[in-house]
Amino acid sequence: MNPNLVKEKLNSHIGKEAIIKYSLGRNKYEKYKVVIKELYKNIFLVEVKDENKEIKSFTYSDVITKTIKIDF
């Protein structure tokens, strides 16, 4: 898998809800319900669906290295 494939897959889901599971190491995870907002050359932005409306950024290599898992 390469970054362009990840970007293409995310591009088809812009504006839609997804669940991101972020690995903190040692079998610890954070789980976010998000909306995919924007794609850039090396990163993509998501908006967390909670009362704070926090914006988080991740890299395409995070998906490739399985640091994060995205469920659509």
Coordinates of C-alpha atoms in Angstrom, one line a residue:
M1 CA 0.0 0.0 0.0
N2 CA 1.3 3.5 -0.8
P3 CA 0.2 7.0 0.3
N4 CA -1.7 7.6 -3.0
L5 CA -3.9 4.6 -2.4
V6 CA -4.8 5.8 1.1
K7 CA -5.5 9.3 -0.2
E8 CA -7.8 7.9 -2.9
K9 CA -9.7 5.8 -0.4
L10 CA -10.1 8.8 2.0
N11 CA -11.1 11.1 -0.8
S12 CA -14.2 9.0 -1.5
H13 CA -15.2 9.4 2.2
I14 CA -14.8 13.2 2.6
G15 CA -17.6 14.6 4.7
K16 CA -18.7 11.2 5.9
E17 CA -18.4 9.7 9.4
A18 CA -15.7 7.2 10.3
I19 CA -14.3 5.7 13.5
I20 CA -10.5 6.1 14.1
K21 CA -8.7 3.8 16.5
Y22 CA -5.4 5.4 17.4
S23 CA -2.7 3.1 18.9
L24 CA -0.9 4.6 22.0
G25 CA 1.3 1.6 22.4
R26 CA 1.3 -1.2 24.9
N27 CA -2.2 -2.3 23.8
K28 CA -3.7 1.1 24.6
Y29 CA -6.0 2.8 22.2
E30 CA -8.0 6.0 21.8
K31 CA -11.2 5.8 19.8
Y32 CA -12.7 8.8 17.9
K33 CA -15.9 9.2 16.0
V34 CA -14.9 11.6 13.3
V35 CA -15.9 13.3 10.0
I36 CA -13.1 13.4 7.4
K37 CA -12.7 17.1 6.5
E38 CA -9.7 17.8 4.2
L39 CA -6.9 16.0 2.4
Y40 CA -3.5 17.6 1.9
K41 CA -0.2 16.3 0.3
N42 CA 1.1 14.6 3.5
I43 CA -1.7 14.8 6.0
F44 CA -5.5 14.7 6.4
L45 CA -7.7 16.5 8.8
V46 CA -10.7 15.0 10.8
E47 CA -13.2 16.7 13.1
V48 CA -14.0 14.8 16.2
K49 CA -17.7 14.3 16.8
D50 CA -18.1 15.5 20.4
E51 CA -19.0 18.7 22.2
N52 CA -15.5 20.3 21.6
K53 CA -15.5 19.8 17.7
E54 CA -11.7 19.2 18.0
I55 CA -9.7 19.0 14.7
K56 CA -7.0 16.3 14.5
S57 CA -4.5 15.6 11.8
F58 CA -2.9 12.3 10.8
T59 CA -0.5 11.3 8.1
Y60 CA -1.1 8.8 5.4
S61 CA 1.9 6.8 6.7
D62 CA 0.0 6.5 10.0
V63 CA -2.6 4.4 8.1
I64 CA 0.1 2.4 6.3
T65 CA 2.1 1.6 9.5
K66 CA -1.2 0.8 11.3
T67 CA -0.7 3.5 13.9
I68 CA -4.3 4.3 13.2
K69 CA -7.1 2.2 11.9
I70 CA -10.1 3.7 10.1
D71 CA -13.5 2.1 9.9
F72 CA -15.9 3.6 7.5

